[in-house]
Tab-separated table of C-alpha atoms in Angstrom:
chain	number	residue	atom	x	y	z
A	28	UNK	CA	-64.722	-153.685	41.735
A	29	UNK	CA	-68.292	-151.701	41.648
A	30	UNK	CA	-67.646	-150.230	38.266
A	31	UNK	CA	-67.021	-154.157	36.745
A	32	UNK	CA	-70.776	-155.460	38.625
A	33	UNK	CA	-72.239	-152.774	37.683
A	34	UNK	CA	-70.891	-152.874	33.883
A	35	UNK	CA	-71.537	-156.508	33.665
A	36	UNK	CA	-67.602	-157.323	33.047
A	37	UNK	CA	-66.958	-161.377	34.552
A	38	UNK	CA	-63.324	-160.756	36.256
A	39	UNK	CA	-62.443	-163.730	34.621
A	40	UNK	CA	-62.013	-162.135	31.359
A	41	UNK	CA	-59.650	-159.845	32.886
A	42	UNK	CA	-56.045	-160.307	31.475
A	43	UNK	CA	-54.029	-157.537	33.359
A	44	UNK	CA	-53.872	-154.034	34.727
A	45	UNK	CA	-51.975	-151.126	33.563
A	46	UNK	CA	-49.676	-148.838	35.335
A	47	UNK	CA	-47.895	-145.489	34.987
A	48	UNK	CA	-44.758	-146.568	37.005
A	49	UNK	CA	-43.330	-149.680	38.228
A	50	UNK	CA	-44.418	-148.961	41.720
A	51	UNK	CA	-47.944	-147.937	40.757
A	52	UNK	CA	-51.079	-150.084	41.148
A	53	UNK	CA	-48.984	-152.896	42.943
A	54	UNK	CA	-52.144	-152.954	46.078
A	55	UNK	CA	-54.825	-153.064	43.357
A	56	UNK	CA	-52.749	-155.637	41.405
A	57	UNK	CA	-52.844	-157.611	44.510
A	58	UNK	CA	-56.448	-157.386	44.991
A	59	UNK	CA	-57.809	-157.600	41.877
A	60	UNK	CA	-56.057	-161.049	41.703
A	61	UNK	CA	-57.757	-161.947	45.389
A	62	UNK	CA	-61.288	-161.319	44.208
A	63	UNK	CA	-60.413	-163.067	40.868
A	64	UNK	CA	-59.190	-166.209	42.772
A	65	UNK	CA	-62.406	-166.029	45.070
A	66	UNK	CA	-64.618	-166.853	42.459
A	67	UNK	CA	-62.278	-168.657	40.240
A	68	UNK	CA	-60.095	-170.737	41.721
A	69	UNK	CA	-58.778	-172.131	38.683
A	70	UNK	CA	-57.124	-168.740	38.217
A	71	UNK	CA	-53.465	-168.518	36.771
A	72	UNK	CA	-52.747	-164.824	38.043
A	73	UNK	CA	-52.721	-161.433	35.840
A	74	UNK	CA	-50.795	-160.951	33.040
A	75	UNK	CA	-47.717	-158.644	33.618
A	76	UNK	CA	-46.980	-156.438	30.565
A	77	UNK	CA	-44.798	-154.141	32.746
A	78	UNK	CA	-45.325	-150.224	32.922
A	79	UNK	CA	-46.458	-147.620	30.861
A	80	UNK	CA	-44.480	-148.058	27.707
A	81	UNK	CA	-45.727	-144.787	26.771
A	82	UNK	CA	-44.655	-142.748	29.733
A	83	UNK	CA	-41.113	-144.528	29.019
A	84	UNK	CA	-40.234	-143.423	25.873
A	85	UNK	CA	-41.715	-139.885	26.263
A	86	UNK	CA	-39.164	-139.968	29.325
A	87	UNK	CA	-36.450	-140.962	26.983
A	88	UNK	CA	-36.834	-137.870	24.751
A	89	UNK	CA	-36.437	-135.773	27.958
A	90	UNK	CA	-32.810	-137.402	29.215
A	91	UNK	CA	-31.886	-136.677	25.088
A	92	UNK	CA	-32.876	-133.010	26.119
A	93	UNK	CA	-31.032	-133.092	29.090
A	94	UNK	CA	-27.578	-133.651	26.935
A	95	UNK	CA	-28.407	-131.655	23.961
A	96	UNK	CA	-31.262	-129.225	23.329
A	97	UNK	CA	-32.135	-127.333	26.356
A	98	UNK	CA	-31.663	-123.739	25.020
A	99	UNK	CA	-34.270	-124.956	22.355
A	100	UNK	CA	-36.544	-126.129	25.253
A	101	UNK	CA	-36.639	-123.232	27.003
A	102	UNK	CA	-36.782	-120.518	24.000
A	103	UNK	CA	-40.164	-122.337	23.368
A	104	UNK	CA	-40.920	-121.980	27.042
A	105	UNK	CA	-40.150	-118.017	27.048
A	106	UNK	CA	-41.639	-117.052	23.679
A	107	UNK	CA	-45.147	-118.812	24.665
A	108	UNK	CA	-44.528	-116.848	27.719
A	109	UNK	CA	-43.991	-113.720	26.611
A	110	UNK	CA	-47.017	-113.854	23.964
A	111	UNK	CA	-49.230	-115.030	26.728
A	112	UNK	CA	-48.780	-112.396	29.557
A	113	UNK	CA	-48.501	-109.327	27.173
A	114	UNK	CA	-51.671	-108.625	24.716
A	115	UNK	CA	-49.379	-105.493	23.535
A	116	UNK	CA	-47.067	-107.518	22.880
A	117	UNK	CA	-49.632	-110.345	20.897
A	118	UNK	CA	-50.665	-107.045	18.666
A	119	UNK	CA	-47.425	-106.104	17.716
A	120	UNK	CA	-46.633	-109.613	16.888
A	121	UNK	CA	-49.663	-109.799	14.956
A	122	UNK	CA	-48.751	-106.708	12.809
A	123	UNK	CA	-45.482	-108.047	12.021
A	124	UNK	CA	-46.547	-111.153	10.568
A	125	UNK	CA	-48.941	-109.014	8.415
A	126	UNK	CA	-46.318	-106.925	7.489
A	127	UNK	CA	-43.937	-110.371	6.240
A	128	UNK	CA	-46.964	-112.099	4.743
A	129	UNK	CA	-46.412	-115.033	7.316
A	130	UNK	CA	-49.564	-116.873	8.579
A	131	UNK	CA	-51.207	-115.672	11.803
A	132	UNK	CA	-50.602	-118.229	14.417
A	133	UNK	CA	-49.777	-118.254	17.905
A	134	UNK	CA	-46.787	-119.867	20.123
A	135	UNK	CA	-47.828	-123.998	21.088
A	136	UNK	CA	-47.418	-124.419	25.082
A	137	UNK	CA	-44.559	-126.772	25.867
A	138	UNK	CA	-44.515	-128.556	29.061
A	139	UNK	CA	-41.156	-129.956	31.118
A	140	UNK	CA	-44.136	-132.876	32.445
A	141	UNK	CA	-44.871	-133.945	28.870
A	142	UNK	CA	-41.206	-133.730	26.834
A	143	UNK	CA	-42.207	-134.889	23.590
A	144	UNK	CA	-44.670	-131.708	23.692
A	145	UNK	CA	-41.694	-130.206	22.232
A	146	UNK	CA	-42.432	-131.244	18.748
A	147	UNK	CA	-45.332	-129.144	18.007
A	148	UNK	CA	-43.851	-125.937	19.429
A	149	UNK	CA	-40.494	-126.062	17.869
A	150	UNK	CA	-42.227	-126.638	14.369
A	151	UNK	CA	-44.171	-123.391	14.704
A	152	UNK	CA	-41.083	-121.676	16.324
A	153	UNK	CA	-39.162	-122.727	12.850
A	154	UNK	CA	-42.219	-121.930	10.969
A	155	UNK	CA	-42.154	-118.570	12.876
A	156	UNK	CA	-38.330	-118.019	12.916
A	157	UNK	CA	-38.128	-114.788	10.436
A	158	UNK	CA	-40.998	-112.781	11.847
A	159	UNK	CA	-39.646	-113.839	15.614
A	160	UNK	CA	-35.999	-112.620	15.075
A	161	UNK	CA	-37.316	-109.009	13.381
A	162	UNK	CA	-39.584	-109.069	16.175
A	163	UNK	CA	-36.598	-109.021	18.704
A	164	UNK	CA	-35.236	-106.179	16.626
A	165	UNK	CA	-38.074	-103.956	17.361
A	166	UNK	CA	-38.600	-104.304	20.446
A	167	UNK	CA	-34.913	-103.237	20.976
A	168	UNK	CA	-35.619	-100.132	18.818
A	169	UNK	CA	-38.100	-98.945	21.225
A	170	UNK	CA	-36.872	-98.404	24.564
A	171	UNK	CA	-40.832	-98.278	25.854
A	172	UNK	CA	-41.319	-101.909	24.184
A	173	UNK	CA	-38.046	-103.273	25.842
A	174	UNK	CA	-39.487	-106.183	28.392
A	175	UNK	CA	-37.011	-106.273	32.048
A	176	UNK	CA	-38.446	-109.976	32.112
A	177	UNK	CA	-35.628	-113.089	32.406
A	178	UNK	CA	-37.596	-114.324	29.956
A	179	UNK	CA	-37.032	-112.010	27.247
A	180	UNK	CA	-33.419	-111.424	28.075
A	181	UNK	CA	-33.015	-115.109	27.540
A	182	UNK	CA	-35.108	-114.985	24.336
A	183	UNK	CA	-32.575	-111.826	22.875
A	184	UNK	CA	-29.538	-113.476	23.647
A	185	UNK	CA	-30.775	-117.311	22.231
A	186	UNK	CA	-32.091	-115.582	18.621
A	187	UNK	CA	-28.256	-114.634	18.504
A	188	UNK	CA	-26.741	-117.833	18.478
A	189	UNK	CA	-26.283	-119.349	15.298
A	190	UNK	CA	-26.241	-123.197	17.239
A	191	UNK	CA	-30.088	-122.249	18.268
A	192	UNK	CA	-31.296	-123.311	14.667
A	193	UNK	CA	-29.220	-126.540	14.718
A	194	UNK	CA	-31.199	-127.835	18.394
A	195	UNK	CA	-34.670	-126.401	16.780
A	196	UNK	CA	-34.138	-128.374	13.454
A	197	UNK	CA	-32.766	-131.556	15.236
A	198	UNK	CA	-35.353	-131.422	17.509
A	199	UNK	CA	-37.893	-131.035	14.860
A	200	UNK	CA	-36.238	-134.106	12.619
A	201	UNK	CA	-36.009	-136.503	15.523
A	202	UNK	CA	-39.540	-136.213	17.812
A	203	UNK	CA	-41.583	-137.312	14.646
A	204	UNK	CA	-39.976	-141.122	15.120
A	205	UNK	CA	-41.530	-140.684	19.336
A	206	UNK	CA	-44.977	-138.809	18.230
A	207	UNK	CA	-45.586	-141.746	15.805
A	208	UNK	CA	-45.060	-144.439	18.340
A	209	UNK	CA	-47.262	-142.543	21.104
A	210	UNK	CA	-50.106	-141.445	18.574
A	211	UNK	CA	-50.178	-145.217	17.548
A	212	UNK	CA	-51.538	-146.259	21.173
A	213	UNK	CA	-53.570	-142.961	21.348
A	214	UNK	CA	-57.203	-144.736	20.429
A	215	UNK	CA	-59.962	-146.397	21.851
A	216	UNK	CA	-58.621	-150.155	20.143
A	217	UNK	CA	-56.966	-153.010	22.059
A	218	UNK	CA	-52.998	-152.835	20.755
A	219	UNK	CA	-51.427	-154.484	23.013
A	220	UNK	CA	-50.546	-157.450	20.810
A	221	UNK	CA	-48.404	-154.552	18.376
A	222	UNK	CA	-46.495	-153.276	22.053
A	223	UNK	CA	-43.341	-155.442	21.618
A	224	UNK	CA	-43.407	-155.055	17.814
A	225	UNK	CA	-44.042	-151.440	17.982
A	226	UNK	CA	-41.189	-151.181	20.787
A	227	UNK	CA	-38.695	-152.994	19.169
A	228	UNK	CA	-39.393	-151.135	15.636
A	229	UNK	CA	-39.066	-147.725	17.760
A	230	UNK	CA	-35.849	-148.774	19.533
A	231	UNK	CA	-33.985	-150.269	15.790
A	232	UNK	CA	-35.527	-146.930	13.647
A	233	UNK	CA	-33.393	-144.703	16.390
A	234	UNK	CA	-30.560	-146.316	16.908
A	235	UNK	CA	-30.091	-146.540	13.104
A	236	UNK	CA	-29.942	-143.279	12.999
A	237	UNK	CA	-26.120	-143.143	14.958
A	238	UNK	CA	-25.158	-146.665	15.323
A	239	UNK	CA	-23.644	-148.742	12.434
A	240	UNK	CA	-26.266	-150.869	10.736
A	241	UNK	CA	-24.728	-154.096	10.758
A	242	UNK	CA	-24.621	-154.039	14.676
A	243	UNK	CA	-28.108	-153.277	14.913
A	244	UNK	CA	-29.451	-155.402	12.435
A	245	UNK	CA	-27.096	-158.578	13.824
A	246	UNK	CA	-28.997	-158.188	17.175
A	247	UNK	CA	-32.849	-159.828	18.134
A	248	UNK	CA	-35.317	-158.000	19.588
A	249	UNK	CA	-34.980	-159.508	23.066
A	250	UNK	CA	-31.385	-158.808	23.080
A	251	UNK	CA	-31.253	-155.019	21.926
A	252	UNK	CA	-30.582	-154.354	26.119
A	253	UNK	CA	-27.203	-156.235	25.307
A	254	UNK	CA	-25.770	-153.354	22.084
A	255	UNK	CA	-22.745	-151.782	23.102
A	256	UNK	CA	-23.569	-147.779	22.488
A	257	UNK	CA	-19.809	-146.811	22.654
A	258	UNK	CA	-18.294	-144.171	19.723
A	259	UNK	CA	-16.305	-146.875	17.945
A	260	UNK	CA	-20.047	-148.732	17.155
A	261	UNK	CA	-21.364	-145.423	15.943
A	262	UNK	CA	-21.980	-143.770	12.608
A	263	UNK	CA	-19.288	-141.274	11.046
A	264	UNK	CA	-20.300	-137.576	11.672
A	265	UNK	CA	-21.260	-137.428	8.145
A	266	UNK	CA	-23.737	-140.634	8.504
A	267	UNK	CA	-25.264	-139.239	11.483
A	268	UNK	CA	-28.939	-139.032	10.380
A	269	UNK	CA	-29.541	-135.850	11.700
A	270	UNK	CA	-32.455	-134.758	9.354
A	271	UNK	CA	-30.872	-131.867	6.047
A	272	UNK	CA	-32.472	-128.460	7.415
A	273	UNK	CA	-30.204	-129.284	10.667
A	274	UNK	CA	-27.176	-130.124	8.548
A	275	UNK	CA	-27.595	-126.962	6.980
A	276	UNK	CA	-27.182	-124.754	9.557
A	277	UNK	CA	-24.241	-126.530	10.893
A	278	UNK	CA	-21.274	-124.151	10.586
A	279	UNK	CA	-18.057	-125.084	10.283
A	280	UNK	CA	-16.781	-123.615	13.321
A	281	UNK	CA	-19.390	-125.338	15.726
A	282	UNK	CA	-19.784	-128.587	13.949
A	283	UNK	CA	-17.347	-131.173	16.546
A	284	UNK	CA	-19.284	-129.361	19.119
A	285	UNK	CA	-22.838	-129.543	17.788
A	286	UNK	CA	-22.417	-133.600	16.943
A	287	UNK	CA	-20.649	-134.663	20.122
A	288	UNK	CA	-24.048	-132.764	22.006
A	289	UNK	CA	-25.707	-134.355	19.755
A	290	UNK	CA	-24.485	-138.063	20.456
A	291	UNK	CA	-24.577	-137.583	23.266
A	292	UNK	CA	-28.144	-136.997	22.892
A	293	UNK	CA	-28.584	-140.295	20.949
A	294	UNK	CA	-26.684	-141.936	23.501
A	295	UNK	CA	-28.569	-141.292	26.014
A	296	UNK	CA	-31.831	-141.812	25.064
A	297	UNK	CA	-30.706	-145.407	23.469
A	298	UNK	CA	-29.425	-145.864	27.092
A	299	UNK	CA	-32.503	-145.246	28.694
A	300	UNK	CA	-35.051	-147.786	26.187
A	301	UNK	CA	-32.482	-150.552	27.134
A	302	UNK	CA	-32.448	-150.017	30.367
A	303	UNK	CA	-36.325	-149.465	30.447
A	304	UNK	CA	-38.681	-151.017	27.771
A	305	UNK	CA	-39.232	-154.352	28.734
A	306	UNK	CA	-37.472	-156.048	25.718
A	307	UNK	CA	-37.349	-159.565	27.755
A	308	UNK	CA	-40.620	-159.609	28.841
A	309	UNK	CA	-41.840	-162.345	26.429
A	310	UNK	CA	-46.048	-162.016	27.458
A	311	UNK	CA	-45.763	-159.305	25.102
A	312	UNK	CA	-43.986	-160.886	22.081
Protein backbone atom coordinates (compact mmCIF):
# COMPACT_ATOMS: atom_id res chain seq x y z
CA UNK A 1 0.00 0.00 0.00
CA UNK A 2 3.30 2.31 0.67
CA UNK A 3 4.55 1.94 -2.84
CA UNK A 4 0.81 3.41 -4.26
CA UNK A 5 1.10 6.79 -1.47
CA UNK A 6 4.20 7.17 -2.17
CA UNK A 7 3.75 6.94 -6.18
CA UNK A 8 0.74 9.08 -6.04
CA UNK A 9 -1.62 6.13 -7.54
CA UNK A 10 -5.64 6.90 -6.02
CA UNK A 11 -6.70 3.05 -5.28
CA UNK A 12 -9.67 3.92 -6.92
CA UNK A 13 -8.23 3.65 -10.26
CA UNK A 14 -7.23 0.26 -9.47
CA UNK A 15 -9.08 -2.37 -11.68
CA UNK A 16 -7.52 -5.74 -10.48
CA UNK A 17 -4.48 -7.68 -9.38
CA UNK A 18 -2.58 -10.28 -11.11
CA UNK A 19 -1.56 -13.68 -10.07
CA UNK A 20 0.74 -16.56 -11.01
CA UNK A 21 -1.66 -19.34 -9.74
CA UNK A 22 -5.15 -19.57 -8.74
CA UNK A 23 -4.23 -19.76 -5.13
CA UNK A 24 -1.77 -16.87 -5.27
CA UNK A 25 -2.42 -13.32 -4.03
CA UNK A 26 -5.95 -14.40 -2.64
CA UNK A 27 -4.85 -12.36 1.16
CA UNK A 28 -3.67 -9.32 -0.83
CA UNK A 29 -6.77 -9.59 -3.09
CA UNK A 30 -8.69 -9.42 0.05
CA UNK A 31 -7.00 -6.47 1.37
CA UNK A 32 -6.45 -4.45 -1.31
CA UNK A 33 -10.30 -4.49 -1.72
CA UNK A 34 -10.61 -3.51 2.31
CA UNK A 35 -8.49 -0.40 1.97
CA UNK A 36 -10.26 0.37 -1.38
CA UNK A 37 -13.73 0.16 0.34
CA UNK A 38 -12.34 2.35 3.32
CA UNK A 39 -12.02 5.26 1.37
CA UNK A 40 -14.51 4.50 -1.25
CA UNK A 41 -17.39 3.10 -0.23
CA UNK A 42 -19.04 3.26 -3.42
CA UNK A 43 -16.64 0.50 -4.44
CA UNK A 44 -17.89 -2.45 -6.73
CA UNK A 45 -14.91 -4.93 -5.87
CA UNK A 46 -11.73 -5.85 -8.19
CA UNK A 47 -11.95 -7.07 -11.39
CA UNK A 48 -11.18 -10.87 -11.69
CA UNK A 49 -9.32 -11.71 -14.94
CA UNK A 50 -8.27 -15.10 -13.47
CA UNK A 51 -4.51 -16.33 -13.38
CA UNK A 52 -1.57 -15.94 -15.24
CA UNK A 53 -2.62 -16.73 -18.75
CA UNK A 54 0.92 -16.79 -19.53
CA UNK A 55 2.16 -19.29 -17.02
CA UNK A 56 -0.90 -21.47 -18.47
CA UNK A 57 -0.10 -21.95 -21.79
CA UNK A 58 3.71 -22.23 -21.24
CA UNK A 59 2.40 -25.16 -18.88
CA UNK A 60 0.49 -26.56 -21.75
CA UNK A 61 3.57 -26.99 -23.98
CA UNK A 62 5.13 -28.98 -21.08
CA UNK A 63 2.06 -31.78 -20.64
CA UNK A 64 2.56 -31.90 -24.90
CA UNK A 65 6.24 -32.82 -23.86
CA UNK A 66 5.23 -35.11 -21.42
CA UNK A 67 3.40 -37.39 -24.30
CA UNK A 68 5.71 -36.79 -27.09
CA UNK A 69 9.15 -35.16 -27.15
CA UNK A 70 11.06 -35.91 -24.10
CA UNK A 71 14.20 -37.51 -25.70
CA UNK A 72 14.33 -34.08 -27.59
CA UNK A 73 14.06 -32.29 -24.18
CA UNK A 74 16.63 -33.84 -22.61
CA UNK A 75 19.32 -34.13 -25.63
CA UNK A 76 19.12 -30.26 -25.34
CA UNK A 77 19.56 -30.63 -21.61
CA UNK A 78 22.83 -32.96 -22.00
CA UNK A 79 24.51 -31.26 -24.96
CA UNK A 80 24.33 -27.68 -23.07
CA UNK A 81 25.69 -29.78 -20.36
CA UNK A 82 28.36 -31.30 -21.73
CA UNK A 83 29.65 -27.96 -23.56
CA UNK A 84 29.36 -26.19 -20.29
CA UNK A 85 31.40 -28.36 -17.79
CA UNK A 86 34.20 -29.33 -20.33
CA UNK A 87 36.29 -26.26 -21.99
CA UNK A 88 38.24 -29.29 -23.85
CA UNK A 89 35.47 -30.31 -24.93
CA UNK A 90 34.09 -26.41 -26.09
CA UNK A 91 37.64 -26.35 -28.18
CA UNK A 92 37.18 -29.36 -29.93
CA UNK A 93 33.72 -28.38 -30.74
CA UNK A 94 34.92 -25.19 -31.87
CA UNK A 95 37.46 -26.77 -34.33
CA UNK A 96 34.92 -28.88 -35.81
CA UNK A 97 32.63 -26.30 -36.80
CA UNK A 98 35.69 -24.58 -38.43
CA UNK A 99 36.53 -27.54 -40.06
CA UNK A 100 32.48 -27.88 -41.66
CA UNK A 101 32.26 -24.14 -42.30
CA UNK A 102 29.23 -24.01 -39.78
CA UNK A 103 28.82 -20.78 -37.71
CA UNK A 104 30.42 -20.62 -34.25
CA UNK A 105 27.71 -20.70 -31.73
CA UNK A 106 27.15 -22.25 -28.54
CA UNK A 107 24.31 -24.72 -27.02
CA UNK A 108 20.95 -22.31 -25.62
CA UNK A 109 20.18 -23.44 -21.83
CA UNK A 110 16.81 -25.15 -21.63
CA UNK A 111 15.00 -25.20 -18.45
CA UNK A 112 12.21 -28.05 -17.19
CA UNK A 113 10.74 -24.53 -15.03
CA UNK A 114 10.27 -22.58 -18.27
CA UNK A 115 9.04 -25.40 -21.13
CA UNK A 116 8.59 -23.26 -23.97
CA UNK A 117 12.50 -22.46 -23.45
CA UNK A 118 12.69 -25.35 -25.66
CA UNK A 119 12.25 -23.43 -28.81
CA UNK A 120 15.41 -21.60 -28.94
CA UNK A 121 17.62 -24.58 -28.08
CA UNK A 122 16.18 -27.09 -30.39
CA UNK A 123 16.58 -24.50 -33.34
CA UNK A 124 20.32 -24.24 -32.72
CA UNK A 125 20.49 -28.05 -31.98
CA UNK A 126 18.92 -28.46 -35.75
CA UNK A 127 21.03 -25.66 -36.89
CA UNK A 128 23.94 -27.59 -35.23
CA UNK A 129 22.83 -31.18 -36.14
CA UNK A 130 25.81 -32.11 -38.76
CA UNK A 131 28.76 -30.78 -36.81
CA UNK A 132 27.03 -32.42 -33.42
CA UNK A 133 26.63 -36.00 -34.88
CA UNK A 134 30.55 -35.95 -36.40
CA UNK A 135 31.29 -34.61 -33.15
CA UNK A 136 29.95 -37.85 -31.41
CA UNK A 137 32.07 -39.74 -33.90
CA UNK A 138 35.23 -38.36 -32.63
CA UNK A 139 34.97 -38.49 -29.49
CA UNK A 140 34.36 -42.30 -29.92
CA UNK A 141 37.59 -42.46 -32.00
CA UNK A 142 39.57 -41.37 -29.14
CA UNK A 143 39.36 -43.47 -26.22
CA UNK A 144 41.07 -40.36 -24.03
CA UNK A 145 38.07 -38.01 -25.34
CA UNK A 146 35.37 -40.70 -24.45
CA UNK A 147 33.20 -38.83 -21.48
CA UNK A 148 31.88 -41.83 -18.52
CA UNK A 149 29.12 -39.04 -17.92
CA UNK A 150 25.11 -40.27 -18.15
CA UNK A 151 24.95 -37.45 -19.99
CA UNK A 152 26.95 -38.26 -22.87
CA UNK A 153 25.92 -41.87 -22.96
CA UNK A 154 22.44 -40.55 -23.39
CA UNK A 155 23.61 -38.00 -26.00
CA UNK A 156 25.49 -41.20 -28.19
CA UNK A 157 22.68 -43.35 -28.08
CA UNK A 158 19.80 -40.32 -28.95
CA UNK A 159 22.12 -39.03 -32.23
CA UNK A 160 21.37 -42.75 -33.31
CA UNK A 161 17.84 -42.73 -33.53
CA UNK A 162 16.45 -41.74 -36.65
CA UNK A 163 12.84 -40.62 -34.57
CA UNK A 164 15.25 -37.90 -32.70
CA UNK A 165 14.99 -35.53 -35.85
CA UNK A 166 11.20 -36.01 -36.13
CA UNK A 167 10.65 -34.61 -32.02
CA UNK A 168 13.49 -31.79 -32.83
CA UNK A 169 11.66 -30.63 -36.08
CA UNK A 170 8.11 -30.92 -34.51
CA UNK A 171 9.19 -29.26 -31.69
CA UNK A 172 10.75 -26.56 -33.67
CA UNK A 173 7.39 -26.19 -36.08
CA UNK A 174 4.97 -26.08 -33.20
CA UNK A 175 6.59 -23.66 -30.14
CA UNK A 176 6.62 -20.65 -32.67
CA UNK A 177 2.47 -20.57 -32.39
CA UNK A 178 3.28 -20.40 -27.96
CA UNK A 179 6.49 -17.91 -28.30
CA UNK A 180 4.22 -15.56 -30.35
CA UNK A 181 1.42 -15.50 -27.88
CA UNK A 182 3.91 -15.03 -24.77
CA UNK A 183 6.23 -12.39 -26.60
CA UNK A 184 2.90 -10.50 -27.38
CA UNK A 185 2.33 -9.74 -23.48
CA UNK A 186 6.16 -9.39 -23.00
CA UNK A 187 6.12 -5.24 -22.93
CA UNK A 188 5.70 -2.47 -20.80
CA UNK A 189 1.82 -1.66 -22.58
CA UNK A 190 -1.56 -2.37 -20.97
CA UNK A 191 -3.00 -5.60 -23.19
CA UNK A 192 -5.27 -6.83 -21.29
CA UNK A 193 -8.21 -5.83 -23.49
CA UNK A 194 -6.35 -8.34 -26.51
CA UNK A 195 -6.19 -11.42 -23.47
CA UNK A 196 -9.46 -13.17 -24.54
CA UNK A 197 -8.87 -12.37 -28.23
CA UNK A 198 -5.34 -13.37 -28.10
CA UNK A 199 -6.45 -16.65 -26.08
CA UNK A 200 -9.05 -17.68 -28.15
CA UNK A 201 -6.88 -17.00 -31.51
CA UNK A 202 -4.04 -19.23 -29.71
CA UNK A 203 -6.44 -22.03 -28.70
CA UNK A 204 -8.37 -22.14 -32.70
CA UNK A 205 -4.58 -21.68 -34.58
CA UNK A 206 -3.61 -25.14 -32.55
CA UNK A 207 -6.29 -27.07 -32.64
CA UNK A 208 -6.48 -26.47 -36.43
CA UNK A 209 -3.58 -27.94 -36.74
CA UNK A 210 -5.16 -31.82 -35.77
CA UNK A 211 -8.78 -31.27 -35.46
CA UNK A 212 -11.14 -31.03 -38.51
CA UNK A 213 -11.87 -27.44 -39.42
CA UNK A 214 -15.44 -27.44 -39.60
CA UNK A 215 -15.65 -28.49 -35.83
CA UNK A 216 -13.51 -25.82 -34.80
CA UNK A 217 -14.74 -23.16 -36.77
CA UNK A 218 -18.68 -24.22 -35.82
CA UNK A 219 -17.71 -23.52 -32.14
CA UNK A 220 -17.64 -19.69 -30.20
CA UNK A 221 -15.03 -18.64 -28.29
CA UNK A 222 -16.72 -19.14 -24.92
CA UNK A 223 -17.60 -22.58 -25.81
CA UNK A 224 -14.16 -24.01 -27.16
CA UNK A 225 -14.06 -25.88 -23.29
CA UNK A 226 -17.14 -27.85 -24.79
CA UNK A 227 -14.95 -29.55 -28.41
CA UNK A 228 -14.85 -33.10 -28.23
CA UNK A 229 -10.85 -33.91 -28.83
CA UNK A 230 -11.55 -37.65 -29.63
CA UNK A 231 -9.64 -39.38 -32.97
CA UNK A 232 -12.82 -39.56 -35.03
CA UNK A 233 -12.89 -35.32 -34.80
CA UNK A 234 -9.28 -35.26 -35.83
CA UNK A 235 -7.34 -34.62 -39.00
CA UNK A 236 -6.12 -37.65 -41.29
CA UNK A 237 -2.38 -38.46 -40.64
CA UNK A 238 -1.65 -36.84 -43.84
CA UNK A 239 -3.54 -33.41 -42.73
CA UNK A 240 -1.79 -33.37 -39.54
CA UNK A 241 -0.01 -29.98 -39.74
CA UNK A 242 3.06 -31.10 -38.49
CA UNK A 243 5.40 -28.45 -40.12
CA UNK A 244 7.53 -30.25 -43.86
CA UNK A 245 11.22 -30.61 -42.32
CA UNK A 246 9.34 -33.03 -39.67
CA UNK A 247 7.43 -34.82 -42.41
CA UNK A 248 10.55 -35.40 -44.00
CA UNK A 249 12.24 -37.31 -41.71
CA UNK A 250 9.33 -39.46 -41.03
CA UNK A 251 10.26 -42.98 -42.16
CA UNK A 252 8.08 -45.33 -43.18
CA UNK A 253 8.71 -47.79 -40.62
CA UNK A 254 8.11 -45.36 -37.57
CA UNK A 255 5.43 -43.23 -39.03
CA UNK A 256 1.92 -44.90 -36.96
CA UNK A 257 4.23 -44.58 -34.09
CA UNK A 258 5.63 -41.07 -34.52
CA UNK A 259 1.82 -39.54 -35.23
CA UNK A 260 -0.05 -41.40 -32.52
CA UNK A 261 2.99 -39.67 -29.98
CA UNK A 262 2.37 -37.01 -31.68
CA UNK A 263 -1.55 -36.70 -31.09
CA UNK A 264 -1.23 -37.49 -28.37
CA UNK A 265 0.82 -34.52 -27.91
CA UNK A 266 -1.88 -32.29 -29.52
CA UNK A 267 -4.30 -33.87 -27.41
CA UNK A 268 -3.06 -33.10 -24.56
CA UNK A 269 -2.12 -29.79 -24.67
CA UNK A 270 -5.76 -28.89 -26.30
CA UNK A 271 -6.91 -30.69 -23.07
CA UNK A 272 -5.15 -28.63 -20.81
CA UNK A 273 -6.24 -24.74 -22.50
CA UNK A 274 -9.88 -26.05 -22.05
CA UNK A 275 -9.58 -27.08 -18.95
CA UNK A 276 -7.46 -23.94 -17.97
CA UNK A 277 -7.73 -20.58 -19.92
CA UNK A 278 -10.58 -18.93 -18.68
CA UNK A 279 -12.69 -19.04 -21.94
CA UNK A 280 -16.04 -18.16 -19.81
CA UNK A 281 -14.77 -15.54 -17.97
CA UNK A 282 -16.60 -12.74 -19.87
CA UNK A 283 -14.60 -9.44 -17.88
CA UNK A 284 -12.13 -10.26 -20.37
CA UNK A 285 -14.14 -10.44 -23.65
Amino acid sequence: MSAFRSDNVPLTQLLTVGSGGPNVNKTIWREMEQKIWEVYPGFQGLVDVGTCNIHIVQNSFGKGLDKYGKDAGQLVIDLHSLSRYSAAHREDYRKLQLNLDVEITLFIKHSGLWWLSIGPAVRRVLEEWKAIVQFIKFLKCDPKKILQSAAFKRVQGTVKRAEILVQLNFIASTVTLFEAFILNFHNDEPKIHIIYEQMADLRKKFLLRFMKGERVKAVRAHKLSTLDLARHSQLSDGDLMIGEPTRQELKEDQQKAQLLGIRAFFTAVAAFLQTRLPFENFSLA
